[in-house]
Short mmCIF file of C-alpha atoms in Angstrom, two decimals:
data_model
loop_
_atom_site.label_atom_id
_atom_site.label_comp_id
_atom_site.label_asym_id
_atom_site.label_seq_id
_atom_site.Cartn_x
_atom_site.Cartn_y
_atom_site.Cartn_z
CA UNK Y 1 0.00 0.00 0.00
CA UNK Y 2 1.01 3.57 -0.73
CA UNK Y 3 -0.30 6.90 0.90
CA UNK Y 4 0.08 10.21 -0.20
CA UNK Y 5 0.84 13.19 1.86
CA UNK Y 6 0.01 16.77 0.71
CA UNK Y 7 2.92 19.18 2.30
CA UNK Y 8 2.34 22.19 4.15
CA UNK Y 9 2.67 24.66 1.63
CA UNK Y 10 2.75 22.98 -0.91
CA UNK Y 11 0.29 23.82 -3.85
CA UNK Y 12 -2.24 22.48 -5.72
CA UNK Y 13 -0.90 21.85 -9.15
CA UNK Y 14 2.19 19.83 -7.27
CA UNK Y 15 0.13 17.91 -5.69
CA UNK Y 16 -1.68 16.56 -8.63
CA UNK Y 17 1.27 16.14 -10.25
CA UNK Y 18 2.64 13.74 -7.55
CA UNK Y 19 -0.78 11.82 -7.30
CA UNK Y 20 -0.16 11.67 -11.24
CA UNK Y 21 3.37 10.07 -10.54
CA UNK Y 22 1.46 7.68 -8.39
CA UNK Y 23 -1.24 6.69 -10.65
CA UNK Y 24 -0.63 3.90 -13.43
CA UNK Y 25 -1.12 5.26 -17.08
CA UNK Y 26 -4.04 3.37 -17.78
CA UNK Y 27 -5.92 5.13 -14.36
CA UNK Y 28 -7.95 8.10 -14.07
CA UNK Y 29 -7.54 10.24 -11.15
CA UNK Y 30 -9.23 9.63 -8.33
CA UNK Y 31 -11.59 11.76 -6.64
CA UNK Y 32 -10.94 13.28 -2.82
CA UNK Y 33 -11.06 10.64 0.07
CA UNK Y 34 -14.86 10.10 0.26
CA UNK Y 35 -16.84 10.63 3.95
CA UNK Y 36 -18.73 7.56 5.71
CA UNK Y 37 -21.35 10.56 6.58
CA UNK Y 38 -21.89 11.19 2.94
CA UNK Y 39 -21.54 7.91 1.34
CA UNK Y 40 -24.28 6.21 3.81
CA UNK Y 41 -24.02 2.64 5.52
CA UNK Y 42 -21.56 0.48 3.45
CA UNK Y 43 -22.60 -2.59 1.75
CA UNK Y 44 -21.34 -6.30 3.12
CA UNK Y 45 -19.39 -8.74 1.36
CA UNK Y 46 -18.53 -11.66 2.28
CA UNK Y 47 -15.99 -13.57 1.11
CA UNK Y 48 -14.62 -17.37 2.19
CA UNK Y 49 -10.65 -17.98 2.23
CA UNK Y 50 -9.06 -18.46 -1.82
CA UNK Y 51 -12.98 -17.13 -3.13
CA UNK Y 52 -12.67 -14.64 -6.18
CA UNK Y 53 -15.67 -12.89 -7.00
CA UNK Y 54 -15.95 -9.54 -9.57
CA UNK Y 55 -17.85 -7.17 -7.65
CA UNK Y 56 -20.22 -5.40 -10.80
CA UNK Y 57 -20.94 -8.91 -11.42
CA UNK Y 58 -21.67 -10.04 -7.54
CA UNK Y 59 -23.90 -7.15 -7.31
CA UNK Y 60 -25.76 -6.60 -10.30
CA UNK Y 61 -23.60 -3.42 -10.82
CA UNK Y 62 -22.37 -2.83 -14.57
CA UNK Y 63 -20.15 0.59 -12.99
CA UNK Y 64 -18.34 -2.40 -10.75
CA UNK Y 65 -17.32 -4.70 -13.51
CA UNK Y 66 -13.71 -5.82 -13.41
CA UNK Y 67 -13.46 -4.67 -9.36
CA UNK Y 68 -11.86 -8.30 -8.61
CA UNK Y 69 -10.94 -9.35 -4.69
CA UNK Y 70 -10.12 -11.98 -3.41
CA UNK Y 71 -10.95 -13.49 0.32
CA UNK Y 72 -7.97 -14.15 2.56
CA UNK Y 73 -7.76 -15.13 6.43
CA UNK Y 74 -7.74 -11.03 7.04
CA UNK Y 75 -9.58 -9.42 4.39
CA UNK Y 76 -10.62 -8.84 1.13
CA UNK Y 77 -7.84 -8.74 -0.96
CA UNK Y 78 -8.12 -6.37 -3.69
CA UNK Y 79 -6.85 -7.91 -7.05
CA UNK Y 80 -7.70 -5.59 -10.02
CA UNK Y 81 -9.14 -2.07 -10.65
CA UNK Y 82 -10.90 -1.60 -14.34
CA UNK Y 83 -9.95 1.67 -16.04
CA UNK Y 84 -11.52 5.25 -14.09
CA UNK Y 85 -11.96 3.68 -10.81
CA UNK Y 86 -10.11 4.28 -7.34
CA UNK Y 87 -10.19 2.37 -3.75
CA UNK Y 88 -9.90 4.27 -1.08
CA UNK Y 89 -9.60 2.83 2.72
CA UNK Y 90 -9.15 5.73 3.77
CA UNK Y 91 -5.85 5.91 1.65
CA UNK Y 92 -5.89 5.36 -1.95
CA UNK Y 93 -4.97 1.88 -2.75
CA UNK Y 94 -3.41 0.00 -5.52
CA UNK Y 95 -3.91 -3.71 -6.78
CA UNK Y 96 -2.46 -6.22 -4.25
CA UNK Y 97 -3.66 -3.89 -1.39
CA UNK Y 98 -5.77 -5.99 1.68
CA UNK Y 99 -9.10 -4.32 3.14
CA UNK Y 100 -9.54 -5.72 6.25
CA UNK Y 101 -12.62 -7.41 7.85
CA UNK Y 102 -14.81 -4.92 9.79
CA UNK Y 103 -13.22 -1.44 7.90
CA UNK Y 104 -15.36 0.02 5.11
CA UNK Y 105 -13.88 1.11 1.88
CA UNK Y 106 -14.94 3.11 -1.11
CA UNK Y 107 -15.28 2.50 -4.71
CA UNK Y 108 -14.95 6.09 -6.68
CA UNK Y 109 -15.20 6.65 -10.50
CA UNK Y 110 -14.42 10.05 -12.51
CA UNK Y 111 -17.68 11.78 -10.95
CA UNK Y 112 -17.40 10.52 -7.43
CA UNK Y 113 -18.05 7.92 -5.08
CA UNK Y 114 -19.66 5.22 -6.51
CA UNK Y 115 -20.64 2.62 -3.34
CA UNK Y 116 -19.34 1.63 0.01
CA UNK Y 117 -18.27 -1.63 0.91
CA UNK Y 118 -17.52 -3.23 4.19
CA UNK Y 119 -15.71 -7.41 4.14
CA UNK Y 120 -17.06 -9.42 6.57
CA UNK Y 121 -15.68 -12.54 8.02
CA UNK Y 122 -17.15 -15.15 7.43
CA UNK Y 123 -18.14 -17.47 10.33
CA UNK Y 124 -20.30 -19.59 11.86
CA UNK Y 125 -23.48 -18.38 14.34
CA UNK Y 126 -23.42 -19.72 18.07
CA UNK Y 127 -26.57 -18.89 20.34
CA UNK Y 128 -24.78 -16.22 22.05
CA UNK Y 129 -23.04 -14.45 18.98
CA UNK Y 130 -25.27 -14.73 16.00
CA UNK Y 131 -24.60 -11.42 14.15
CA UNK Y 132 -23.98 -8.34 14.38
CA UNK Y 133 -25.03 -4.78 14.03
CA UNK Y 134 -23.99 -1.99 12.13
CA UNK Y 135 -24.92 1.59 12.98
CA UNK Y 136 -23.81 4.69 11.38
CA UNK Y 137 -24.16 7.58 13.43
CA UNK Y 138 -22.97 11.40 12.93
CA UNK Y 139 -20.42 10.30 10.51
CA UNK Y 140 -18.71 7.30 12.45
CA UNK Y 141 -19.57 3.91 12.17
CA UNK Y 142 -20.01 1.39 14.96
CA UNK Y 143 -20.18 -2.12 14.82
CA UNK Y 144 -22.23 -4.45 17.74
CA UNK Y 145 -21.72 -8.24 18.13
CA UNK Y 146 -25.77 -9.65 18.84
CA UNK Y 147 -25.96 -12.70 20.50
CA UNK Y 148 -28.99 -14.80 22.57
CA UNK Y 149 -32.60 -15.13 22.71
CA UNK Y 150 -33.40 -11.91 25.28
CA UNK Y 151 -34.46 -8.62 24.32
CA UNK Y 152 -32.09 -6.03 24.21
CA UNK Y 153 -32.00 -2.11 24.13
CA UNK Y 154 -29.46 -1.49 21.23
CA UNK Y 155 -29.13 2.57 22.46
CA UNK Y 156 -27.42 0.90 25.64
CA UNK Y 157 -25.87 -1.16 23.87
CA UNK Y 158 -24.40 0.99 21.39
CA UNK Y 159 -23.64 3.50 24.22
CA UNK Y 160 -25.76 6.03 22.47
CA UNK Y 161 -27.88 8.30 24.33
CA UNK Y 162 -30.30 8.93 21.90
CA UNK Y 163 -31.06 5.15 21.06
CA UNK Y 164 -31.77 4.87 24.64
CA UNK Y 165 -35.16 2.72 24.91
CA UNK Y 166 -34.53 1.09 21.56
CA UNK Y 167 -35.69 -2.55 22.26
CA UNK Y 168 -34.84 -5.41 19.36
CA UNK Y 169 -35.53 -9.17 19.67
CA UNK Y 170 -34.09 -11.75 17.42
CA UNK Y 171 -36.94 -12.89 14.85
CA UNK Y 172 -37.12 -15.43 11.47
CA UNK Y 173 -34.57 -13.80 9.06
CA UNK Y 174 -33.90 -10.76 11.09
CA UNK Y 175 -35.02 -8.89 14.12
CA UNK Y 176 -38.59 -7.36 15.41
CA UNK Y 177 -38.74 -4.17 16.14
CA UNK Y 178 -40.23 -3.99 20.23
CA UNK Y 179 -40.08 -0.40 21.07
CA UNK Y 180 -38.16 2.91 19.90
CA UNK Y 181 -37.72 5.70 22.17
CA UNK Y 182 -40.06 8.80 22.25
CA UNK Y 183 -38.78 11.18 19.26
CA UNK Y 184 -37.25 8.67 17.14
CA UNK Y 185 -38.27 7.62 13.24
CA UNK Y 186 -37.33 4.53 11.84
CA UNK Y 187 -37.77 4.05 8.38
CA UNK Y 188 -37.07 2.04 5.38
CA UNK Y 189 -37.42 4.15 2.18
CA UNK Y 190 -40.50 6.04 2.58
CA UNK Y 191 -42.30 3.05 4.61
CA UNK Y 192 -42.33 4.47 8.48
CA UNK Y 193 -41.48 0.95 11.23
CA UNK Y 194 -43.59 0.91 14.10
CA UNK Y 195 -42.96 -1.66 16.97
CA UNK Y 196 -44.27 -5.10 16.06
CA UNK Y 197 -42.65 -4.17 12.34
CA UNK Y 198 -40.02 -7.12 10.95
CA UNK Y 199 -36.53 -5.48 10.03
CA UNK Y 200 -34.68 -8.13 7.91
CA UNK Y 201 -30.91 -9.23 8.04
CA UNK Y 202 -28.93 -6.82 5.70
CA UNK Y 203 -31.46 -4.04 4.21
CA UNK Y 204 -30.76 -0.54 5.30
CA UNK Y 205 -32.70 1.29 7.68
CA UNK Y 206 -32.88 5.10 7.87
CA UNK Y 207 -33.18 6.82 11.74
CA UNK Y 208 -34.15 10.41 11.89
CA UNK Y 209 -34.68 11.78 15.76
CA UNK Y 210 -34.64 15.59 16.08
CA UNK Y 211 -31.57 17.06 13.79
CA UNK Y 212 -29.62 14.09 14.01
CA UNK Y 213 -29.65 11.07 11.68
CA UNK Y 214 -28.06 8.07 11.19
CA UNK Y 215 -28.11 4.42 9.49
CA UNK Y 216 -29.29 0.82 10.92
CA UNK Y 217 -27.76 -2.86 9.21
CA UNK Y 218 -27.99 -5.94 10.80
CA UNK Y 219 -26.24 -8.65 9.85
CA UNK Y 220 -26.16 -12.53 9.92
CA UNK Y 221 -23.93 -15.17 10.68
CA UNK Y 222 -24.13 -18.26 9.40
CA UNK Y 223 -26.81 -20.76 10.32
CA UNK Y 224 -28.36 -18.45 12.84
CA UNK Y 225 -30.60 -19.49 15.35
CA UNK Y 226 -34.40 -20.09 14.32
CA UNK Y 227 -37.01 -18.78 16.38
CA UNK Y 228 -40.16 -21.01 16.19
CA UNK Y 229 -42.61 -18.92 18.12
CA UNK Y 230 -42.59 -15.90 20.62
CA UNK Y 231 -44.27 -15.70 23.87
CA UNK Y 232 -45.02 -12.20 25.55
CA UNK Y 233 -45.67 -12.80 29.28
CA UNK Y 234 -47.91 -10.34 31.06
CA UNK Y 235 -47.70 -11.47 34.93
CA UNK Y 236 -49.28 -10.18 37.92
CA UNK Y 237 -46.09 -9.08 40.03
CA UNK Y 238 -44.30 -6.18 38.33
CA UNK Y 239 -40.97 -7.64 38.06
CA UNK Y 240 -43.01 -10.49 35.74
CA UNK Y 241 -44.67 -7.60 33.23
CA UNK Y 242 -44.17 -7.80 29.65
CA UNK Y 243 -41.13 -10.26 29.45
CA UNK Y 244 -40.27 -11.84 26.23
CA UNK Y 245 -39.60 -15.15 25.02
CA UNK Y 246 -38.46 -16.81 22.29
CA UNK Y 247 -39.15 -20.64 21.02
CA UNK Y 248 -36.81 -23.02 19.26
CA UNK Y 249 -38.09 -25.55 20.85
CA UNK Y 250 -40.05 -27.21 24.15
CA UNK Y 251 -39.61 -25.51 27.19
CA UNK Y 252 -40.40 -25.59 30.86
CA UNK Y 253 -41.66 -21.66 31.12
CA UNK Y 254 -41.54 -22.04 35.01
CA UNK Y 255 -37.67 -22.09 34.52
CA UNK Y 256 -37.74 -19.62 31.61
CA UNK Y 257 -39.27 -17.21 33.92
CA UNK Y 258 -37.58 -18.37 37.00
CA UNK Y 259 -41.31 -18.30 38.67
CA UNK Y 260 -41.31 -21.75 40.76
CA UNK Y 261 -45.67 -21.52 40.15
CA UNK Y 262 -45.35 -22.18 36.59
CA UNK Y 263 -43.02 -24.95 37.35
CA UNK Y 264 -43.79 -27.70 34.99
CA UNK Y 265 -45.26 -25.85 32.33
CA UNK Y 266 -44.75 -27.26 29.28
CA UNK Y 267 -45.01 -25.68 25.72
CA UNK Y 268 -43.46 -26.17 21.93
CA UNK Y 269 -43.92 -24.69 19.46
CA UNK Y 270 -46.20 -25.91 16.08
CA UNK Y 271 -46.15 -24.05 12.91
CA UNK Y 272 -49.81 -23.21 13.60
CA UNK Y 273 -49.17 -21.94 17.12
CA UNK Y 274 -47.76 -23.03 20.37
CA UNK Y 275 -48.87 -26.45 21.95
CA UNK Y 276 -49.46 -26.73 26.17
CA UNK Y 277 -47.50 -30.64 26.62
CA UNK Y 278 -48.04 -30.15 30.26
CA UNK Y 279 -50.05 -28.34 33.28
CA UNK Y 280 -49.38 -29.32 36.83
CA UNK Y 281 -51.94 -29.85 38.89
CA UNK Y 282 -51.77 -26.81 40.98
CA UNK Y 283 -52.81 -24.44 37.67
CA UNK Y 284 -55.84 -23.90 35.46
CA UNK Y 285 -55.26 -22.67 31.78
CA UNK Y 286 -58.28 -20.81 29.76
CA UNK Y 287 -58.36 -20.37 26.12
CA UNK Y 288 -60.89 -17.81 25.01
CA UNK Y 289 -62.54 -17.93 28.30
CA UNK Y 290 -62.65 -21.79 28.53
CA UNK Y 291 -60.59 -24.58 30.45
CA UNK Y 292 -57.72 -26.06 28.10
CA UNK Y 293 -55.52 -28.78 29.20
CA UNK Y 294 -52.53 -31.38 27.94
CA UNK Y 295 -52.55 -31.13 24.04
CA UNK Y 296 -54.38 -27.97 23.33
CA UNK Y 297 -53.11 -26.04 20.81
CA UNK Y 298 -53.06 -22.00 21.34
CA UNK Y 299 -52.73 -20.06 17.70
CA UNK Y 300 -51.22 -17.11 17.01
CA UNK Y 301 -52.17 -13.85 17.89
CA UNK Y 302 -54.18 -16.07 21.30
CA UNK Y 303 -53.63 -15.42 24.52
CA UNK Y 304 -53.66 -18.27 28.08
CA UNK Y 305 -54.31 -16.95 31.06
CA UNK Y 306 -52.74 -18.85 33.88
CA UNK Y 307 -54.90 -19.39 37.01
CA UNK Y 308 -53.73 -20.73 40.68
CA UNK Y 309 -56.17 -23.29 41.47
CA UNK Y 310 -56.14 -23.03 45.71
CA UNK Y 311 -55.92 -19.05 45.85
CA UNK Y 312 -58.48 -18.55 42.33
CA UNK Y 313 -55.68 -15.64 41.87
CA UNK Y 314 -54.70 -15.04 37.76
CA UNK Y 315 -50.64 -15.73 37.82
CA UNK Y 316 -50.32 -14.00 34.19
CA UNK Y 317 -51.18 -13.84 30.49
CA UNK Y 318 -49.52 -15.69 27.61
CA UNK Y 319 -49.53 -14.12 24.21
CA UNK Y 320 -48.66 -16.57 21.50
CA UNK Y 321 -46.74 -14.55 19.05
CA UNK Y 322 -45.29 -15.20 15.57
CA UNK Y 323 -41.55 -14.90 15.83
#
C-alpha cells in the first residue's frame, strides 16, 4: 500500500502532479477521500478464504465490472481495478492492497463515489453471537456483536444516548422491532417501522430523531438461530410484566421465567401456534374464556391466562406470538 501526503505549503498543481506520478497510465484520477457521513451505511461482502468474485458482477452493478478481490484469512484482498476507478480505505490503494474485515472502503469513478463496501468474516453463528449490528451515526460507524434469545436495548448497547429505549428481539430472518424511544423515526425508504414491524438481516434502515440522523444494518452469521414462536408474558407481580420469550423448541416456562408456580409448564412450538404438553396440577389454563388442558393447541395472535387453582388468583397472560 502507498499513501500520499500533501505538504504544508505545498500547492495544488504539485500535488496533482505527484498523485499523477502515483497513478498507473491506464488510471484516471481519483476523486478526494470520500466521507462515511456522505456515502451512507456500506454494503457487506462476504468472502470465504481463496474465493474470487468480480464485484459489478456479484452485485448486479455494470459501474463495478472488473473490481476483482479476493478473500484471505484477514480481508478482502483487492486484485484488479478496471480503467476510471479508485479504492480508497481511507488511503488510496493499488492492486495487491488488503481491506480488512470490519473497515469500510470506497469504490470512486471520474464523478465521485460510486458505493461503500464493508468485508465481513465469514463465520459460523453460536446462540450467544449470531450477528452483528452496524450503525452509522454522525459520521462514524459502529459495529455491535448480537448474540442470545433476550431482548435487548441497542441505544445501551451501542452506548448512544439517543437510542436509549430502543428494544430489538431476534426474529425469522432478522429482528422485530419492540419499542423505539419517544422522538425517534425509523424508516425504510418512505415506509415508516412501528414496533411489532419485521426489520430483515442486511437491508438498510434510515433513523431520523430531532436534527440528528443516522443508518441501521444488521447482519447474519451463518446458520443463525431459528425462532419457532414468541411468547409475551404479562404477569401479575411487576418484576413479571411484559417479558419476552423466544421458542426453538419445548420448554419448561416455570424455569424460563424463574417463577417456581409455573413450574412444569410445558409448551413447543407448532407451525400453527404453540402447543401446552403439560399443566401441573396446581394451575388452570383458559383459552378464550374456557378450560384447556394437555394437548391444546393456542394459535397465534391467542392469549392463556394462567390461574392458581387453591388461591383462584390469575398468575399472568400468555400471548402466542409469531416470531
Amino acid at each position: 500500500m502507498k499513501r500520499l501526503a500533501s505538504g504544508a505549503g505545498r500547492e495544488k498543481e504539485g500535488f496533482w502532479h505527484r498523485l499523477g506520478r502515483w497513478l498507473s497510465p491506464s488510471r484516471a484520477a481519483p476523486c478526494s477521500p470520500p466521507s462515511p457521513s456522505l456515502q451512507g451505511m456500506p454494503r457487506p461482502l462476504r468472502l470465504e478464504e481463496g474465493e474470487l468474485v468480480d464485484l459489478g458482477e456479484c452485485w448486479g452493478e455494470a459501474s463495478l465490472r472488473g473490481v476483482l478481490l479476493r478473500g484471505t484469512l484477514s480481508g478482502a484482498q483487492l486484485q484488479s481495478l478496471p480503467r476510471g476507478l479508485s479504492c480508497w480505505a481511507p488511503e488510496p490503494l493499488e492492486a495487491g492492497a488488503l481491506l480488512p474485515y470490519g473497515a469500510p472502503a470506497w469504490l470512486c469513478g471520474p464523478s465521485g463515489p460510486l458505493v461503500s463496501l464493508l468485508p465481513v468474516m465469514p463465520r459460523a453463528a453460536q446462540p450467544l453471537c449470531w450477528g452483528k449490528a452496524l450503525c452509522l451515526w454522525e459520521g462514524r460507524l459502529i459495529s455491535l456483536e448480537l448474540g442470545g434469545l433476550e431482548p435487548f436495548d441497542l441505544g445501551q448497547r451501542l452506548n448512544l444516548p439517543q437510542l436509549r429505549g430502543f428494544w430489538l428481539l431476534l426474529s425469522q430472518g432478522g429482528l422485530r422491532l419492540l419499542e423505539l424511544p419517544v422522538g425517534l423515526r425509523l424508516s425504510h425508504g418512505a415506509h415508516p417501522l412501528r414496533p411489532e414491524s419485521h426489520l430483515p438481516f442486511e437491508v438498510p434502515f434510515r433513523l431520523e430523531g430531532g436534527d440528528l440522523r443516522g443508518e441501521l444494518l444488521f447482519l447474519a452469521y451463518e446458520n443463525p438461530p431459528v425462532p419457532l414462536a414468541r411468547l409475551r408474558y404479562l404477569g401479575a407481580p411487576p418484576e413479571a410484566r411484559r417479558k419476552h420469550l423466544l421458542l426453538t423448541g419445548a420448554i419448561d416456562l416455570g424455569q424460563e421465567l424463574h417463577d417456581p408456580l409455573l413450574a412444569r409448564l410445558r409448551l413447543q412450538p407448532e407451525p400453527e401456534g404453540v402447543r401446552l404438553l403439560h399443566l401441573p396440577g396446581h394451575l388452570w389454563a383458559l383459552l378464550r374464556f374456557e378450560p384447556v388442558g394437555p394437548g391444546a393447541l393456542v394459535p397465534w395472535g391467542e392469549a392463556l391466562a394462567l390461574l392458581e387453582v387453591g388461591q383462584k388468583r390469575c398468575l399472568g397472560l400468555l400471548e402466542v406470538l409469531k416470531p
